Amino acid sequence: MYRSTGFISFLLRRISGVALVIYLALHMWVIGSVNQGPEVFNARLNAVQTPIFKLFEIALLAAVVYHAFDGIRLLIVHYFDVTDKRKSLFYAAFAIAAILTVAGGVPILMFMLQG
Amino acid sequence: MFDFIFKRETPEAIKKGNKAIVRIQRFNPEVDEKPYMEEFEVPMTPDTTVLDALHHIKTEQDGSVTFRRSCRHAICGSCAMNINGSNDLACHRPLSESLDYHGKITIKPLPFQPIIKDLVVDRTTFWAQYMKIKPWLIPPDDIPEKEFRMSPEEVEALHNAETCIMCGACYSSCQVVGLNKEYIGPHALLKSFLRTADPRDSIPGERLEIVDGDNGVYRCHTIFNCIDACPKNLNPTEAIETLRKLAQKRLAYEEAREERQKTLNEPIREA
Amino acid sequence: MPNNTITHDVIVVGAGLAGTWAAMVAAREGVKDIGVLSKIHPLRSHSGAAQGGIAASLSNTRPVAGTGPRGPLEQIPPGEEPVDSPDLHMFDTIKGSDWLGDQDAIRILVDDAADVVYEYEHMGCVFSRTPDGRINQRRFGGHSAPRACFAADWTGHVLLHTIHEQALRNNVKFYAEWYVMNLIIEDNICRGVVAMDVLTGEVHTLRAKAVMFGTGGYGRAFKITSNAFANTGDGVAIAYDAGAPLMDMEFVQFHPTGLYRHGILMSEACRGEGGYLINNKGERFMEKYAPDKMELAPRDLVSRSEQTEINEGRGVMEDGQGIFLDMRHLGREKILSRLPQVREIAINFVGVDPIDAPVPIQPTAHYSMGGIPTTVDGQVIANAAGDPVVGFYAAGECAAVSVHGANRLGTNSLLEASVFGRRAGYAIAEFVKGGAQLYPVSGDPAERQRQRIKSLLDRDGDELVEHIAQDLKSTMTDNCGVFRDEDRLKVAMSDIKELQERFKHARTMDKGRHFNTDLLATLEAEHLLTFSEVIVAGALARTESRGAHSRTDFPKRDDEDWLKHTVAHKTDDGPKLSYKPVSIDWEKYPPQERKY
Amino acid sequence: MRTFQLQRYSAIALLIFLTIHMIVVHYPPFHIDFSRIIERLDDPVWKAIDIAFILAVVIHALAGSYMVLTDFQRVGKYKRVLAGLAIVLGVWAMYYGTVTVLNFTPPV
Ligand SMILES: Cc1cc2nc3c(=O)[nH]c(=O)nc-3n(C[C@H](O)[C@H](O)[C@H](O)COP(=O)(O)OP(=O)(O)OC[C@H]3O[C@@H](n4cnc5c(N)ncnc54)[C@H](O)[C@@H]3O)c2cc1C
Ligand code: HEM
Ligand code: SF4
Ligand code: F3S
Ligand code: FES
């Protein structure tokens, strides 16, 4: 089996993509209820406001950021002849995603711990 | 990968570098239920190749070890196999540079294809995809007495694809192939690129139509393993990217080709 | 009819250039039902390994004026004098062959050359180009003009892939990994072959109106060889066993630049592009042997020069068995653009980058001039008188038309396989369309081969087949190699006889039936033993030195007695030799002394 | 246009929308302040942007899921069924999303 950067990026992209689709469904379920009156909305919102969901939120952030930068990387590969730099490009996308996840995740964590 | 952590005592001969241990995945569907690993010890000099080692095993130790080979200098494409987890040609790979800390090398058949026996795999789907893209050139009707004129640059542009030896290292490294054998695959897409990009070919439109489908260029997820695997240092990914772009402007490309073919019989003007 | 019988109009054995050309052309000419058998996948055929080029007197390039015989080349501007012609090509080929080449066949070879190369080009072959877009040409040993059309240094590869694809386009049916074991000739009429499907181990009889052999060379009879593992001369051995004759088998070409100890070819293009040969004193020793052509003298001469240097103690490497091929002065750019594959081979196999260091090389068994004698249309002949074997054709390295005579010039053999493969294709198409019939086969030949396999697998001696093959290769290299003499050839002969005896008890390790490559190696070893005897018998009888056949006890060429082809038939007490005259145009190309 | 292109173009659109979304909704952080959303969604321009955003994300999500599923050879047979399903689902999701955004009435 090939565990190359290409494969890892592919796998992570898939996982994050599918995770995002699931989140999207959830998100629509919550926000969509806004027109069904405050009770429904608040009930649904509360269901996704538990601390465990805050952790999920970090994962969500990681997924979005990784998926987005991997997507940018792919678009670059499509439109410029840069296959020679394939490893560096992956590391770069991954690093940026990691930094942004930490930058966004730490405040979420602190927010969660505070209240 | 984590050998430096689990490093154990290495046998003397292997430390001195004149012996190596070859681990081969064995499987004979006539008798075995599932594949298993077997170890052989072989003598080694600095210029022993992996293929030499396999030959030594086959001729001196166990004649039933089965693999394909012919040219032994990386041009016929027979001997592609999975060596230490990546696909390569056994014949051009020095044994001494393929050993881990225990003096071992691990050899398995090419992944994602049914095993016929030991290191020999059934390449039916590989060749079927090759046939699907019509690998042959179809020249224009107007054939000159002498050669078609092509500039050295036009020829150079084809070199990435022309030296493909159809070894299948790329095909068997691509996880998309692992998932879906209907995918045309890097080898055949590279070949398709070769024909499509050749100014002498008169059916670029039809070729682009063949690859411009769900199982063609769009099934490639840019995993790049095909580049890493290719023993001839070719770049199927770039060919696939080019085909994708050409497929989107097929009509314009066909027109350009017709235009180019009008001057195929004339000398290339020099700068 | 026996079971497992397959019938085709035409069966082609071998999917190298010769076989594929024949099949492709016959299909194009309207023969619908063609089966091509190859013991390895067609694209793995040895033709693909050829590096240097294919000869044709296109006159696309010429030496830059005033730079001498090794200087740079330039394209010939339109309208200016050509530097090359079929006649010049013909003369070079005849001279190269040491006048043993049949001149009627050579005439066809050189006249068809341009046409075949252009046809390759029209079919999609990606040749290297001159700036104005013509096929580029380089120099090659023994050719007096830049005549080798090339695609970098993977010429054979692009030719083979191109022709294979065109055969597919013409709906030729390929049987990949089918091993032909036997040829069926009854009453001088060829009726088919017996072949094993390697995958299943099943043996089948394949009947056809015409059978064509393009089974390639027999370099694997030698220890150091540039040939692929598949080049075990099955075709010649099978034809010989079936009663067809073999011609000029003693002429085996040793290439001067095989990679030290591996034998892998460093293309002649290395010297064509300007590489030097150097001994351990740092001398360009070719000055002594061929002051005019230097490194670009023909192969037999250069190999002998190298071997002389080695024998006289001026070799390189620890055991003194090597010579240096020095390309450093060509410069990085030229090596990378013209010889990329050669460079990679040197790096991978001996760890030397030709850009920085000289590459150790040694003579390596390379090409088989001899083979199944045919007419210029590929029709196999049954005897020295030239009677045909009906329905049996051959071309390429397994055949001897003979255009190479006693020594082949580089780039002439891709040409030969193409030209005569193509001609055989036309001849076969005509033969089949002219009402050839499918002759019956008596008995069950497949069953006989099944028995043969069974008896090979049943043997339980303590000696391994491979050891016998190795001993054979050693004795052939040592005693029937670059230099030969009576004593050594006799040793070789008695060794072969002994090995044939030992083989009768030798053991095959793998007893399984499906994809048994050990069994294939055993069958191949049997074939090696068969035709090696013919090589040595021919070499013993030929008491002269001509081309690649160099007898130290008879160092001179002897046109009086030996300007003739050796023809060998199988008998119970070994090969029976007879001789066939050489076709010579005494007016135009009478024998001369061969000097370079 | 093929799934492939749909996915690339929607990806580019998403890049833009998601950036906007992150900034206006989640910045400054920790203040999912509904008054802000209400204010914004009163503006028809914002409504249009949000609908486009939903369109992009729906296309991208469905095209992506379709791709993930059809990569499996066995699923390949049901390509048409899947495509049909995706279209139905997409239309429904767009309808649902559009209605939600247009009818948005602030919860009290
Ligand atoms: C390293 C190298 C470099 C060379 N470079 C040049 C060059 O630059 N220029 C040049 O002109 N020539 C060159 N030659 C020589 C030239 O390549 C060969 O002479 C030519 O390719 C022979 O072609 P062929 O079609 O006769 O046989 P091959 O290409 O050898 O094909 C033989 C075919 O027969 C099949 N076969 C054999 N036995 C059996 C069997 N028992 N059953 C079924 N199938 C069988 C094989 O599978 C194969 O398909 C070179 C040779 C070598 C070794
Ligand atoms: C910043 C925004 C985004 C960008 C740049 C982006 C980019 C991409 C690209 C280029 C692909 C194609 C991958 C391929 O063909 O192999 C892709 C696939 C995918 N995306 Fe996105 N995406 C983004 C946001 C999203 C969101 C928000 C979702 C979830 C709703 C999502 C779900 C998916 C899915 C499911 C796939 C398929 C996975 C795959 O084919 O491997 N993406 N994305
Ligand atoms: S592209 Fe490379 S890896 Fe793939 S078949 Fe061709 S030579 Fe082999
Ligand atoms: S590994 Fe496969 S997915 Fe594409 S880039 Fe190469 S073909
Ligand atoms: S043996 Fe031909 S490529 Fe390795």
CSV table of N, CA, C and O in Angstrom, one decimal, chain B residues 169-251:
chain,number,residue,atom,x,y,z
B,169,ALA,N,3.7,-0.1,-12.9
B,169,ALA,CA,4.0,0.3,-11.6
B,169,ALA,C,3.0,1.4,-11.1
B,169,ALA,O,2.6,1.5,-10.0
B,170,CYS,N,2.7,2.3,-12.1
B,170,CYS,CA,1.9,3.4,-11.8
B,170,CYS,C,0.4,2.9,-11.5
B,170,CYS,O,-0.2,3.3,-10.5
B,171,TYR,N,0.0,2.1,-12.4
B,171,TYR,CA,-1.4,1.6,-12.3
B,171,TYR,C,-1.6,0.9,-11.0
B,171,TYR,O,-2.6,1.2,-10.3
B,172,SER,N,-0.6,0.2,-10.5
B,172,SER,CA,-0.8,-0.6,-9.3
B,172,SER,C,-0.4,0.3,-8.0
B,172,SER,O,-0.3,-0.3,-7.0
B,173,SER,N,-0.2,1.5,-8.2
B,173,SER,CA,0.1,2.4,-7.1
B,173,SER,C,-1.0,3.3,-6.8
B,173,SER,O,-1.1,3.9,-5.7
B,174,CYS,N,-1.9,3.4,-7.8
B,174,CYS,CA,-3.0,4.3,-7.7
B,174,CYS,C,-4.2,3.8,-6.9
B,174,CYS,O,-4.8,2.8,-7.4
B,175,GLN,N,-4.5,4.4,-5.8
B,175,GLN,CA,-5.6,3.9,-5.0
B,175,GLN,C,-7.0,3.9,-5.7
B,175,GLN,O,-7.9,3.2,-5.4
B,176,VAL,N,-7.1,4.9,-6.6
B,176,VAL,CA,-8.3,4.9,-7.4
B,176,VAL,C,-8.5,3.6,-8.2
B,176,VAL,O,-9.6,3.1,-8.2
B,177,VAL,N,-7.4,3.1,-8.7
B,177,VAL,CA,-7.5,1.8,-9.4
B,177,VAL,C,-7.9,0.8,-8.4
B,177,VAL,O,-8.7,-0.1,-8.7
B,178,GLY,N,-7.4,0.9,-7.2
B,178,GLY,CA,-7.7,-0.1,-6.2
B,178,GLY,C,-9.2,-0.1,-5.9
B,178,GLY,O,-9.8,-1.2,-5.7
B,179,LEU,N,-9.8,1.1,-6.0
B,179,LEU,CA,-11.3,1.1,-5.7
B,179,LEU,C,-12.1,0.7,-6.9
B,179,LEU,O,-13.1,0.2,-6.8
B,180,ASN,N,-11.6,1.1,-8.1
B,180,ASN,CA,-12.4,1.0,-9.3
B,180,ASN,C,-11.6,0.6,-10.5
B,180,ASN,O,-10.9,1.4,-11.1
B,181,LYS,N,-11.8,-0.6,-11.0
B,181,LYS,CA,-11.0,-1.0,-12.2
B,181,LYS,C,-11.6,-0.5,-13.5
B,181,LYS,O,-11.0,-0.7,-14.5
B,182,GLU,N,-12.7,0.2,-13.4
B,182,GLU,CA,-13.2,0.8,-14.6
B,182,GLU,C,-12.5,2.1,-14.9
B,182,GLU,O,-12.6,2.7,-16.0
B,183,TYR,N,-11.7,2.6,-14.0
B,183,TYR,CA,-10.9,3.8,-14.2
B,183,TYR,C,-9.9,3.5,-15.3
B,183,TYR,O,-9.2,2.5,-15.2
B,184,ILE,N,-9.7,4.4,-16.2
B,184,ILE,CA,-8.7,4.1,-17.3
B,184,ILE,C,-7.3,3.9,-16.8
B,184,ILE,O,-6.6,3.1,-17.3
B,185,GLY,N,-6.9,4.7,-15.8
B,185,GLY,CA,-5.6,4.4,-15.2
B,185,GLY,C,-4.5,5.3,-15.8
B,185,GLY,O,-4.6,5.7,-16.9
B,186,PRO,N,-3.5,5.6,-15.0
B,186,PRO,CA,-2.5,6.5,-15.4
B,186,PRO,C,-1.7,6.0,-16.6
B,186,PRO,O,-1.3,6.9,-17.5
B,187,HIS,N,-1.4,4.7,-16.8
B,187,HIS,CA,-0.7,4.3,-17.9
B,187,HIS,C,-1.4,4.6,-19.2
B,187,HIS,O,-0.8,5.1,-20.2
B,188,ALA,N,-2.7,4.2,-19.2
B,188,ALA,CA,-3.4,4.4,-20.5
B,188,ALA,C,-3.7,5.9,-20.8
B,188,ALA,O,-3.7,6.3,-21.9
B,189,LEU,N,-3.9,6.7,-19.7
B,189,LEU,CA,-4.1,8.1,-19.9
B,189,LEU,C,-2.8,8.7,-20.5
B,189,LEU,O,-2.9,9.6,-21.3
B,190,LEU,N,-1.7,8.3,-20.0
B,190,LEU,CA,-0.4,8.8,-20.5
B,190,LEU,C,-0.3,8.5,-22.0
B,190,LEU,O,0.1,9.3,-22.8
B,191,LYS,N,-0.6,7.3,-22.3
B,191,LYS,CA,-0.6,6.8,-23.7
B,191,LYS,C,-1.5,7.7,-24.5
B,191,LYS,O,-1.2,8.1,-25.6
B,192,SER,N,-2.7,7.9,-24.0
B,192,SER,CA,-3.7,8.7,-24.7
B,192,SER,C,-3.2,10.1,-24.9
B,192,SER,O,-3.3,10.7,-26.0
B,193,PHE,N,-2.5,10.6,-23.9
B,193,PHE,CA,-1.8,11.9,-24.1
B,193,PHE,C,-0.8,11.9,-25.2
B,193,PHE,O,-0.8,12.8,-26.1
B,194,LEU,N,0.0,10.8,-25.3
B,194,LEU,CA,1.0,10.7,-26.3
B,194,LEU,C,0.3,10.8,-27.7
B,194,LEU,O,0.8,11.6,-28.6
B,195,ARG,N,-0.7,10.1,-27.9
B,195,ARG,CA,-1.4,10.1,-29.2
B,195,ARG,C,-2.1,11.5,-29.5
B,195,ARG,O,-2.1,12.0,-30.6
B,196,THR,N,-2.8,11.9,-28.4
B,196,THR,CA,-3.5,13.2,-28.6
B,196,THR,C,-2.6,14.3,-28.9
B,196,THR,O,-3.0,15.2,-29.7
B,197,ALA,N,-1.4,14.4,-28.3
B,197,ALA,CA,-0.6,15.5,-28.5
B,197,ALA,C,0.3,15.4,-29.7
B,197,ALA,O,1.0,16.3,-30.1
B,198,ASP,N,0.3,14.2,-30.4
B,198,ASP,CA,1.1,14.0,-31.5
B,198,ASP,C,0.5,14.8,-32.7
B,198,ASP,O,-0.6,14.5,-33.1
B,199,PRO,N,1.2,15.7,-33.3
B,199,PRO,CA,0.6,16.5,-34.4
B,199,PRO,C,0.2,15.6,-35.6
B,199,PRO,O,-0.6,16.0,-36.4
B,200,ARG,N,0.7,14.4,-35.7
B,200,ARG,CA,0.4,13.5,-36.8
B,200,ARG,C,-0.9,12.8,-36.6
B,200,ARG,O,-1.4,12.2,-37.5
B,201,ASP,N,-1.5,12.8,-35.4
B,201,ASP,CA,-2.7,12.1,-35.2
B,201,ASP,C,-3.9,12.8,-35.7
B,201,ASP,O,-4.0,14.0,-35.4
B,202,SER,N,-4.8,12.1,-36.4
B,202,SER,CA,-5.9,12.9,-36.9
B,202,SER,C,-7.2,12.7,-36.2
B,202,SER,O,-8.3,13.1,-36.7
B,203,ILE,N,-7.2,12.0,-35.1
B,203,ILE,CA,-8.5,11.9,-34.3
B,203,ILE,C,-8.4,12.4,-32.9
B,203,ILE,O,-8.9,11.7,-32.0
B,204,PRO,N,-7.8,13.6,-32.7
B,204,PRO,CA,-7.7,14.0,-31.3
B,204,PRO,C,-9.0,14.2,-30.6
B,204,PRO,O,-9.1,14.0,-29.4
B,205,GLY,N,-10.0,14.6,-31.4
B,205,GLY,CA,-11.3,14.8,-30.8
B,205,GLY,C,-11.9,13.5,-30.3
B,205,GLY,O,-12.4,13.5,-29.1
B,206,GLU,N,-11.8,12.5,-31.0
B,206,GLU,CA,-12.3,11.2,-30.6
B,206,GLU,C,-11.6,10.7,-29.3
B,206,GLU,O,-12.1,10.2,-28.4
B,207,ARG,N,-10.3,10.9,-29.4
B,207,ARG,CA,-9.5,10.5,-28.2
B,207,ARG,C,-9.9,11.3,-27.0
B,207,ARG,O,-10.0,10.7,-25.9
B,208,LEU,N,-10.1,12.6,-27.1
B,208,LEU,CA,-10.5,13.4,-26.0
B,208,LEU,C,-11.9,12.9,-25.5
B,208,LEU,O,-12.1,12.9,-24.3
B,209,GLU,N,-12.7,12.5,-26.4
B,209,GLU,CA,-14.0,12.1,-26.0
B,209,GLU,C,-13.9,10.8,-25.1
B,209,GLU,O,-14.6,10.6,-24.2
B,210,ILE,N,-13.0,9.9,-25.5
B,210,ILE,CA,-12.8,8.7,-24.8
B,210,ILE,C,-12.4,8.9,-23.3
B,210,ILE,O,-12.9,8.3,-22.4
B,211,VAL,N,-11.5,9.9,-23.2
B,211,VAL,CA,-10.9,10.1,-21.8
B,211,VAL,C,-11.8,11.1,-21.0
B,211,VAL,O,-11.7,11.2,-19.8
B,212,ASP,N,-12.6,11.8,-21.8
B,212,ASP,CA,-13.4,12.9,-21.1
B,212,ASP,C,-14.7,12.3,-20.5
B,212,ASP,O,-15.8,12.6,-20.9
B,213,GLY,N,-14.5,11.4,-19.6
B,213,GLY,CA,-15.7,10.7,-19.0
B,213,GLY,C,-15.5,10.4,-17.5
B,213,GLY,O,-14.4,10.7,-17.0
B,214,ASP,N,-16.5,9.9,-16.9
B,214,ASP,CA,-16.5,9.6,-15.5
B,214,ASP,C,-15.3,8.7,-15.1
B,214,ASP,O,-14.7,8.8,-14.1
B,215,ASN,N,-15.0,7.8,-16.0
B,215,ASN,CA,-13.9,6.8,-15.7
B,215,ASN,C,-12.6,7.3,-16.4
B,215,ASN,O,-11.7,6.5,-16.4
B,216,GLY,N,-12.6,8.4,-17.0
B,216,GLY,CA,-11.4,8.9,-17.6
B,216,GLY,C,-10.7,9.9,-16.7
B,216,GLY,O,-10.5,9.6,-15.5
B,217,VAL,N,-10.3,11.0,-17.3
B,217,VAL,CA,-9.5,12.0,-16.5
B,217,VAL,C,-10.1,12.5,-15.2
B,217,VAL,O,-9.4,12.9,-14.3
B,218,TYR,N,-11.5,12.4,-15.1
B,218,TYR,CA,-12.1,13.0,-13.9
B,218,TYR,C,-12.1,12.0,-12.7
B,218,TYR,O,-12.4,12.4,-11.6
B,219,ARG,N,-11.7,10.8,-13.0
B,219,ARG,CA,-11.7,9.8,-11.9
B,219,ARG,C,-10.3,10.0,-11.1
B,219,ARG,O,-10.2,9.5,-10.0
B,220,CYS,N,-9.4,10.6,-11.8
B,220,CYS,CA,-8.1,10.8,-11.1
B,220,CYS,C,-8.2,11.8,-10.0
B,220,CYS,O,-8.7,12.9,-10.2
B,221,HIS,N,-7.8,11.5,-8.8
B,221,HIS,CA,-7.9,12.4,-7.7
B,221,HIS,C,-6.6,13.0,-7.3
B,221,HIS,O,-6.3,13.4,-6.2
B,222,THR,N,-5.7,13.1,-8.3
B,222,THR,CA,-4.4,13.7,-8.1
B,222,THR,C,-3.7,13.2,-6.9
B,222,THR,O,-3.2,14.0,-6.0
B,223,ILE,N,-3.6,11.9,-6.8
B,223,ILE,CA,-2.9,11.3,-5.7
B,223,ILE,C,-1.4,11.3,-5.9
B,223,ILE,O,-0.6,11.2,-4.9
B,224,PHE,N,-0.9,11.4,-7.1
B,224,PHE,CA,0.5,11.5,-7.4
B,224,PHE,C,1.3,10.2,-7.2
B,224,PHE,O,2.5,10.2,-7.5
B,225,ASN,N,0.7,9.2,-6.8
B,225,ASN,CA,1.5,7.9,-6.6
B,225,ASN,C,2.1,7.5,-7.9
B,225,ASN,O,3.2,6.9,-7.9
B,226,CYS,N,1.4,7.7,-9.0
B,226,CYS,CA,1.8,7.3,-10.3
B,226,CYS,C,3.2,7.9,-10.6
B,226,CYS,O,4.1,7.3,-11.2
B,227,ILE,N,3.4,9.2,-10.2
B,227,ILE,CA,4.7,9.8,-10.5
B,227,ILE,C,5.7,9.1,-9.6
B,227,ILE,O,6.8,8.8,-10.1
B,228,ASP,N,5.4,9.0,-8.3
B,228,ASP,CA,6.4,8.4,-7.4
B,228,ASP,C,6.8,7.0,-7.8
B,228,ASP,O,7.9,6.6,-7.7
B,229,ALA,N,5.8,6.3,-8.4
B,229,ALA,CA,6.1,4.9,-8.7
B,229,ALA,C,6.8,4.7,-10.0
B,229,ALA,O,7.5,3.7,-10.2
B,230,CYS,N,6.7,5.6,-10.9
B,230,CYS,CA,7.2,5.3,-12.3
B,230,CYS,C,8.7,5.2,-12.3
B,230,CYS,O,9.5,6.1,-12.0
B,231,PRO,N,9.2,4.0,-12.7
B,231,PRO,CA,10.6,3.8,-12.7
B,231,PRO,C,11.3,4.5,-13.9
B,231,PRO,O,12.5,4.6,-13.9
B,232,LYS,N,10.5,5.0,-14.8
B,232,LYS,CA,11.1,5.7,-15.9
B,232,LYS,C,11.0,7.2,-15.7
B,232,LYS,O,11.2,8.0,-16.6
B,233,ASN,N,10.7,7.6,-14.5
B,233,ASN,CA,10.6,9.0,-14.1
B,233,ASN,C,9.6,9.8,-15.0
B,233,ASN,O,9.8,10.9,-15.4
B,234,LEU,N,8.5,9.2,-15.4
B,234,LEU,CA,7.5,9.9,-16.2
B,234,LEU,C,6.5,10.5,-15.2
B,234,LEU,O,6.4,10.2,-14.0
B,235,ASN,N,5.6,11.3,-15.8
B,235,ASN,CA,4.7,12.1,-15.1
B,235,ASN,C,3.3,11.9,-15.6
B,235,ASN,O,2.8,12.8,-16.3
B,236,PRO,N,2.6,10.8,-15.3
B,236,PRO,CA,1.2,10.7,-15.8
B,236,PRO,C,0.3,11.8,-15.3
B,236,PRO,O,-0.6,12.2,-16.0
B,237,THR,N,0.5,12.3,-14.1
B,237,THR,CA,-0.4,13.3,-13.5
B,237,THR,C,-0.5,14.5,-14.4
B,237,THR,O,-1.5,15.0,-14.8
B,238,GLU,N,0.7,15.0,-14.9
B,238,GLU,CA,0.7,16.2,-15.7
B,238,GLU,C,0.0,15.9,-17.0
B,238,GLU,O,-0.7,16.7,-17.5
B,239,ALA,N,0.2,14.6,-17.5
B,239,ALA,CA,-0.5,14.3,-18.8
B,239,ALA,C,-2.0,14.3,-18.6
B,239,ALA,O,-2.8,14.8,-19.4
B,240,ILE,N,-2.4,13.9,-17.4
B,240,ILE,CA,-3.9,13.8,-17.1
B,240,ILE,C,-4.4,15.3,-17.0
B,240,ILE,O,-5.4,15.6,-17.6
B,241,GLU,N,-3.6,16.1,-16.3
B,241,GLU,CA,-4.0,17.5,-16.2
B,241,GLU,C,-4.2,18.2,-17.6
B,241,GLU,O,-5.1,18.9,-17.9
B,242,THR,N,-3.2,17.9,-18.5
B,242,THR,CA,-3.2,18.4,-19.8
B,242,THR,C,-4.5,17.9,-20.6
B,242,THR,O,-5.2,18.7,-21.2
B,243,LEU,N,-4.7,16.6,-20.5
B,243,LEU,CA,-5.9,16.1,-21.2
B,243,LEU,C,-7.2,16.7,-20.7
B,243,LEU,O,-8.1,17.0,-21.4
B,244,ARG,N,-7.3,16.9,-19.4
B,244,ARG,CA,-8.5,17.6,-18.8
B,244,ARG,C,-8.7,18.9,-19.5
B,244,ARG,O,-9.8,19.3,-19.9
B,245,LYS,N,-7.6,19.7,-19.6
B,245,LYS,CA,-7.8,21.0,-20.2
B,245,LYS,C,-8.1,20.9,-21.6
B,245,LYS,O,-9.0,21.6,-22.1
B,246,LEU,N,-7.5,20.0,-22.3
B,246,LEU,CA,-7.8,19.9,-23.8
B,246,LEU,C,-9.2,19.4,-24.0
B,246,LEU,O,-9.9,19.9,-24.9
B,247,ALA,N,-9.7,18.5,-23.1
B,247,ALA,CA,-11.0,18.0,-23.2
B,247,ALA,C,-12.1,19.1,-23.1
B,247,ALA,O,-13.1,19.1,-23.7
B,248,GLN,N,-11.7,20.2,-22.4
B,248,GLN,CA,-12.7,21.3,-22.2
B,248,GLN,C,-12.7,22.2,-23.5
B,248,GLN,O,-13.7,22.9,-23.6
B,249,LYS,N,-11.7,22.1,-24.3
B,249,LYS,CA,-11.7,22.9,-25.5
B,249,LYS,C,-11.4,22.0,-26.7
B,249,LYS,O,-10.6,22.3,-27.5
B,250,ARG,N,-12.2,21.0,-26.7
B,250,ARG,CA,-12.0,19.9,-27.7
B,250,ARG,C,-12.1,20.4,-29.1
B,250,ARG,O,-11.3,20.2,-30.0
B,251,LEU,N,-13.2,21.2,-29.4
B,251,LEU,CA,-13.4,21.7,-30.8
B,251,LEU,C,-12.3,22.5,-31.2
B,251,LEU,O,-11.7,22.4,-32.3
